Short mmCIF file of C-alpha atoms in Angstrom, two decimals:
data_model
loop_
_atom_site.label_atom_id
_atom_site.label_comp_id
_atom_site.label_asym_id
_atom_site.label_seq_id
_atom_site.Cartn_x
_atom_site.Cartn_y
_atom_site.Cartn_z
CA MET A 1 182.75 104.67 164.53
CA THR A 2 183.49 100.98 165.15
CA GLY A 3 184.59 99.89 168.57
CA PRO A 4 185.34 96.44 169.88
CA VAL A 5 182.89 93.83 168.60
CA ILE A 6 181.72 90.39 169.50
CA ARG A 7 182.46 88.13 166.54
CA VAL A 8 180.95 84.71 165.84
CA ARG A 9 183.70 82.29 164.78
CA LEU A 10 181.35 80.15 162.76
CA ASP A 11 183.55 80.16 159.65
CA GLU A 12 186.63 78.91 161.48
CA LEU A 13 184.75 76.20 163.41
CA LEU A 14 183.02 74.94 160.22
CA LYS A 15 186.37 74.82 158.46
CA GLU A 16 188.01 72.93 161.37
CA ARG A 17 185.20 70.37 161.33
CA GLY A 18 184.90 70.17 157.57
CA MET A 19 181.24 71.00 157.76
CA THR A 20 179.22 73.21 155.40
CA LEU A 21 176.80 75.90 156.42
CA THR A 22 173.96 73.93 154.80
CA GLU A 23 174.80 70.86 156.88
CA LEU A 24 174.95 72.93 160.04
CA SER A 25 171.66 74.51 159.11
CA ARG A 26 170.04 71.08 158.83
CA ARG A 27 171.50 69.93 162.16
CA VAL A 28 170.59 72.97 164.24
CA GLU A 29 167.32 73.62 162.37
CA ILE A 30 168.16 77.26 161.69
CA THR A 31 167.88 78.62 158.18
CA VAL A 32 171.04 79.20 156.10
CA VAL A 33 170.00 82.85 155.81
CA ASN A 34 169.99 83.26 159.59
CA LEU A 35 173.24 81.39 159.97
CA SER A 36 174.78 83.69 157.35
CA ILE A 37 173.55 86.69 159.30
CA LEU A 38 175.22 85.26 162.38
CA LYS A 39 178.40 84.35 160.48
CA ASN A 40 178.75 87.76 158.90
CA GLY A 41 178.25 89.65 162.16
CA HIS A 42 174.92 91.22 161.20
CA ALA A 43 172.96 89.68 164.13
CA LYS A 44 172.19 92.01 166.98
CA ALA A 45 171.64 89.22 169.54
CA ILE A 46 171.81 85.44 169.86
CA ARG A 47 169.46 83.29 171.92
CA PHE A 48 170.82 80.84 174.53
CA SER A 49 168.85 78.12 172.73
CA THR A 50 170.65 78.93 169.45
CA LEU A 51 173.96 78.92 171.22
CA GLU A 52 173.16 75.55 172.79
CA ARG A 53 172.24 73.98 169.46
CA LEU A 54 175.29 75.38 167.71
CA CYS A 55 177.60 74.13 170.52
CA ALA A 56 175.91 70.70 170.38
CA ALA A 57 176.27 70.45 166.58
CA LEU A 58 179.84 71.75 166.49
CA GLY A 59 180.97 69.99 169.69
CA CYS A 60 182.38 73.16 171.22
CA GLN A 61 181.97 75.59 174.12
CA PRO A 62 180.19 78.94 173.80
CA GLY A 63 183.58 80.58 174.37
CA ASP A 64 184.94 78.83 171.24
CA LEU A 65 182.12 80.27 169.20
CA LEU A 66 182.35 83.90 170.34
CA THR A 67 185.40 86.17 170.42
CA TYR A 68 185.76 89.77 171.55
CA ASP A 69 187.94 91.78 169.15
CA MET B 1 146.78 90.77 156.56
CA PRO B 2 145.69 94.19 155.39
CA THR B 3 143.11 95.64 157.74
CA ARG B 4 140.00 96.22 155.72
CA TRP B 5 138.35 98.82 157.93
CA ILE B 6 141.42 101.05 157.72
CA THR B 7 141.26 101.02 153.93
CA ARG B 8 137.56 101.88 154.16
CA LEU B 9 138.34 104.68 156.57
CA GLU B 10 140.98 105.96 154.21
CA THR B 11 138.45 106.04 151.38
CA LEU B 12 135.96 107.87 153.58
CA LEU B 13 138.59 110.41 154.67
CA SER B 14 139.69 110.90 151.05
CA ILE B 15 136.10 111.75 150.11
CA GLY B 16 135.97 114.15 153.08
CA LEU B 17 139.20 115.74 151.92
CA ALA B 18 137.89 116.24 148.40
CA LEU B 19 134.63 117.76 149.73
CA GLY B 20 136.66 120.00 152.07
CA CYS B 21 138.73 121.26 149.14
CA LEU B 22 135.51 122.05 147.28
CA GLY B 23 134.24 123.86 150.39
CA VAL B 24 137.43 125.95 150.46
CA LEU B 25 136.95 126.90 146.82
CA ALA B 26 133.35 127.93 147.56
CA GLY B 27 134.57 129.93 150.54
CA LEU B 28 137.23 131.63 148.48
CA ALA B 29 134.62 132.48 145.80
CA THR B 30 132.47 134.09 148.49
CA ASN B 31 135.42 136.11 149.68
CA VAL B 32 136.16 137.31 146.11
CA LEU B 33 132.52 138.36 145.76
CA ILE B 34 132.63 140.26 149.06
CA ALA B 35 135.88 141.95 148.06
CA PHE B 36 134.73 143.17 144.66
CA PHE B 37 130.94 143.27 144.64
CA GLY B 38 129.76 143.16 148.26
CA ALA B 39 128.25 140.19 150.10
CA PRO B 40 125.67 138.32 147.99
CA ALA B 41 122.29 137.41 149.53
CA GLY B 42 122.62 134.59 152.10
CA THR B 43 126.30 135.30 152.74
CA GLY B 44 128.22 137.73 154.93
CA VAL B 45 130.76 137.95 157.64
CA PRO B 46 129.76 135.94 160.73
CA LEU B 47 130.65 137.94 163.84
CA ARG B 48 129.98 137.19 167.51
CA VAL B 49 128.11 139.75 169.53
CA PRO B 50 128.65 139.31 173.25
CA ALA B 51 126.23 140.24 176.07
CA VAL B 52 123.09 140.23 173.97
CA PRO B 53 120.00 141.15 175.98
CA VAL B 54 117.32 138.44 175.84
CA PRO B 55 114.27 140.01 177.48
CA GLY B 56 111.36 137.65 177.74
CA ALA B 57 113.38 134.60 176.72
CA VAL B 58 113.98 133.37 180.26
CA ALA B 59 111.31 132.00 182.58
CA PRO B 60 110.43 134.06 185.70
CA GLY B 61 112.80 133.23 188.56
CA ALA B 62 115.72 132.48 186.22
CA SER B 63 118.21 134.77 184.64
CA ALA B 64 120.40 134.60 181.53
CA GLY B 65 124.02 135.60 181.46
CA ALA B 66 126.90 135.66 179.00
CA VAL B 67 124.66 135.40 175.94
CA THR B 68 126.66 135.49 172.75
CA ALA B 69 124.93 135.67 169.40
CA GLU B 70 126.37 135.22 165.92
CA VAL B 71 125.24 137.79 163.41
CA MET B 72 125.81 137.67 159.69
CA VAL B 73 127.03 141.15 158.74
CA ARG B 74 126.80 142.11 155.08
CA PRO B 75 129.11 144.96 154.09
CA GLU B 76 127.48 147.18 151.50
CA GLY B 77 129.41 147.39 148.23
CA ALA B 78 132.94 146.21 147.59
CA ALA B 79 134.78 145.48 150.83
CA PRO B 80 138.31 144.24 150.11
CA LEU B 81 139.66 144.85 153.61
CA GLU B 82 136.71 143.17 155.27
CA SER B 83 137.01 140.29 152.82
CA LEU B 84 140.70 139.86 153.67
CA LEU B 85 140.03 139.90 157.39
CA TYR B 86 137.16 137.44 156.96
CA LEU B 87 139.55 135.21 154.98
CA LEU B 88 141.92 135.28 157.96
CA MET B 89 139.03 134.24 160.22
CA TRP B 90 138.26 130.99 158.47
CA LEU B 91 141.01 130.00 156.00
CA PRO B 92 143.93 129.19 158.39
CA ALA B 93 141.74 126.91 160.51
CA THR B 94 140.28 125.23 157.39
CA VAL B 95 143.68 124.76 155.83
CA THR B 96 144.95 123.26 159.09
CA GLY B 97 142.06 120.81 159.09
CA LEU B 98 142.60 119.86 155.45
CA LEU B 99 146.38 119.46 155.92
CA ALA B 100 145.75 117.24 158.97
CA LEU B 101 143.26 115.20 156.95
CA PHE B 102 145.64 114.93 154.02
CA THR B 103 148.47 113.71 156.30
CA LEU B 104 146.13 111.17 157.93
CA VAL B 105 145.02 109.91 154.49
CA ARG B 106 148.66 109.53 153.37
CA ALA B 107 149.43 107.55 156.58
CA LEU B 108 146.41 105.30 156.23
CA ARG B 109 147.01 104.74 152.48
CA ARG B 110 150.02 102.64 153.43
CA ALA B 111 147.60 100.04 154.85
CA ARG B 112 146.90 99.00 151.25
CA SER B 113 150.45 97.62 151.05
CA GLY B 114 149.97 95.53 154.17
CA ASP B 115 150.41 95.80 157.93
CA ARG B 116 154.20 95.99 157.70
CA ALA B 117 154.00 99.09 155.48
CA LEU B 118 151.54 100.65 157.91
CA PHE B 119 153.68 99.97 160.99
CA SER B 120 156.77 101.75 159.66
CA ALA B 121 159.02 104.70 160.17
CA VAL B 122 157.14 106.49 157.40
CA THR B 123 153.87 106.19 159.33
CA ALA B 124 155.62 107.44 162.45
CA GLY B 125 156.80 110.44 160.40
CA HIS B 126 153.31 111.09 159.12
CA LEU B 127 151.87 110.96 162.64
CA ARG B 128 154.55 113.31 163.96
CA ARG B 129 153.78 115.76 161.13
CA LEU B 130 150.06 115.39 161.87
CA GLY B 131 150.68 116.24 165.53
CA TRP B 132 152.65 119.41 164.75
CA ILE B 133 150.13 120.50 162.08
CA LEU B 134 147.30 120.20 164.58
CA ILE B 135 149.15 121.94 167.44
CA CYS B 136 150.81 124.79 165.53
CA GLY B 137 147.98 125.14 162.97
CA SER B 138 145.19 125.36 165.51
CA ILE B 139 147.07 127.84 167.75
CA GLY B 140 148.17 129.96 164.80
CA SER B 141 144.74 129.95 163.21
CA ALA B 142 143.10 130.78 166.59
CA VAL B 143 145.40 133.82 167.06
CA LEU B 144 144.89 134.98 163.46
CA GLY B 145 141.13 134.41 163.66
CA TRP B 146 140.89 136.21 166.99
CA ALA B 147 142.82 139.26 165.65
CA ALA B 148 140.80 139.33 162.43
CA GLU B 149 137.49 138.98 164.30
CA ALA B 150 138.42 141.75 166.69
CA ILE B 151 139.35 144.15 163.87
CA LEU B 152 136.25 143.21 161.87
CA SER B 153 134.07 143.73 164.91
CA SER B 154 135.47 147.20 165.39
CA MET B 155 134.79 147.94 161.73
CA LEU B 156 131.34 146.42 161.29
CA LEU B 157 129.75 146.45 164.77
CA THR B 158 128.97 149.31 167.10
CA ASP B 159 129.51 147.19 170.15
CA ASP B 160 133.01 145.90 169.48
CA ARG B 161 134.79 143.74 172.05
CA LEU B 162 138.33 142.58 171.81
CA PHE B 163 138.11 139.59 174.04
CA PHE B 164 136.31 136.72 172.49
CA PRO B 165 136.62 133.25 173.88
CA PRO B 166 138.91 130.97 171.81
CA PRO B 167 137.20 128.57 169.37
CA ALA B 168 135.64 125.57 171.12
CA ALA B 169 137.64 123.21 168.87
CA LEU B 170 141.00 124.64 169.96
CA PRO B 171 141.61 122.48 173.09
CA GLY B 172 140.39 119.44 171.24
CA ALA B 173 142.75 120.06 168.30
CA ILE B 174 145.73 120.57 170.64
CA VAL B 175 144.91 117.36 172.57
CA ALA B 176 144.54 115.45 169.25
CA GLY B 177 147.92 116.86 168.11
CA VAL B 178 149.64 115.83 171.31
CA ALA B 179 147.99 112.39 171.03
CA ALA B 180 149.31 112.02 167.44
CA LEU B 181 152.82 112.92 168.61
CA GLY B 182 152.46 110.29 171.38
CA VAL B 183 151.29 107.58 168.96
CA SER B 184 154.14 108.49 166.61
CA GLU B 185 156.64 107.97 169.42
CA ILE B 186 154.98 104.61 170.35
CA VAL B 187 155.28 103.47 166.68
CA ARG B 188 158.92 104.64 166.54
CA ARG B 189 159.86 102.76 169.72
CA GLY B 190 157.86 99.71 168.61
CA LEU B 191 159.81 99.65 165.39
CA ALA B 192 163.13 99.77 167.28
CA LEU B 193 161.99 96.85 169.40
CA LEU B 194 160.86 94.96 166.31
CA GLU B 195 164.23 95.48 164.66
CA GLU B 196 165.94 94.13 167.78
CA VAL B 197 163.72 91.05 167.83
CA GLU B 198 164.12 90.39 164.14
CA ALA B 199 167.92 90.68 164.38
CA THR B 200 168.00 88.11 167.16
CA ILE B 201 168.95 84.65 165.90
#
């Protein structure tokens, strides 16, 4: 059973900014593996500190990063 | 980092398990001898005799009460029924102990593969099994042992009593079983928390 899910729009934001996952990984100091987990929706939770770093690196708001489907 | 003392404990318990199995074989051999040839010298059926008079054993001004003695009764000649009942007196409890030991050894053996293997759902399963073995096994063996001892007493003793106190190890075994179930639940919940933490980016 799959209900509504919180999705991380990392793919779209990276595409819009022409940035690779490896580059983002270097900027936010989070491993590519962990960013992939986040990108593919396998993470169970996200820290505020991670969200802050991602928003700073991508120049976006937390609301741009997360969507509720 | 694998915990060295746990691996040593596992080795020690494995030796205990092997010795226990040898003890069971020796016990079974004794039972076979009793069944077909009668009890050999030095062996027999241990039975409790309640309310044994102990004249002269107590100092003046003191009195003795509830004296229970254990006598080794040796049936003369082949005694298959007595042997079977004697088997019911000791085998279920011994098998319970060996099964519990075996489960514990299997759980501790995982420490060889590291702490992560030890703190796992498999260990939680082993501990849960250990708990139920101790609880059900000790209660079941106590009931069987009590029934077998009562019947044997009526067959081999003139003063037969039906109401013997339960084995002294019974409450301890039940408490240990409940404790194992509790630890199993702690490990299970700890694992769920660990999964949550690990899946947090």
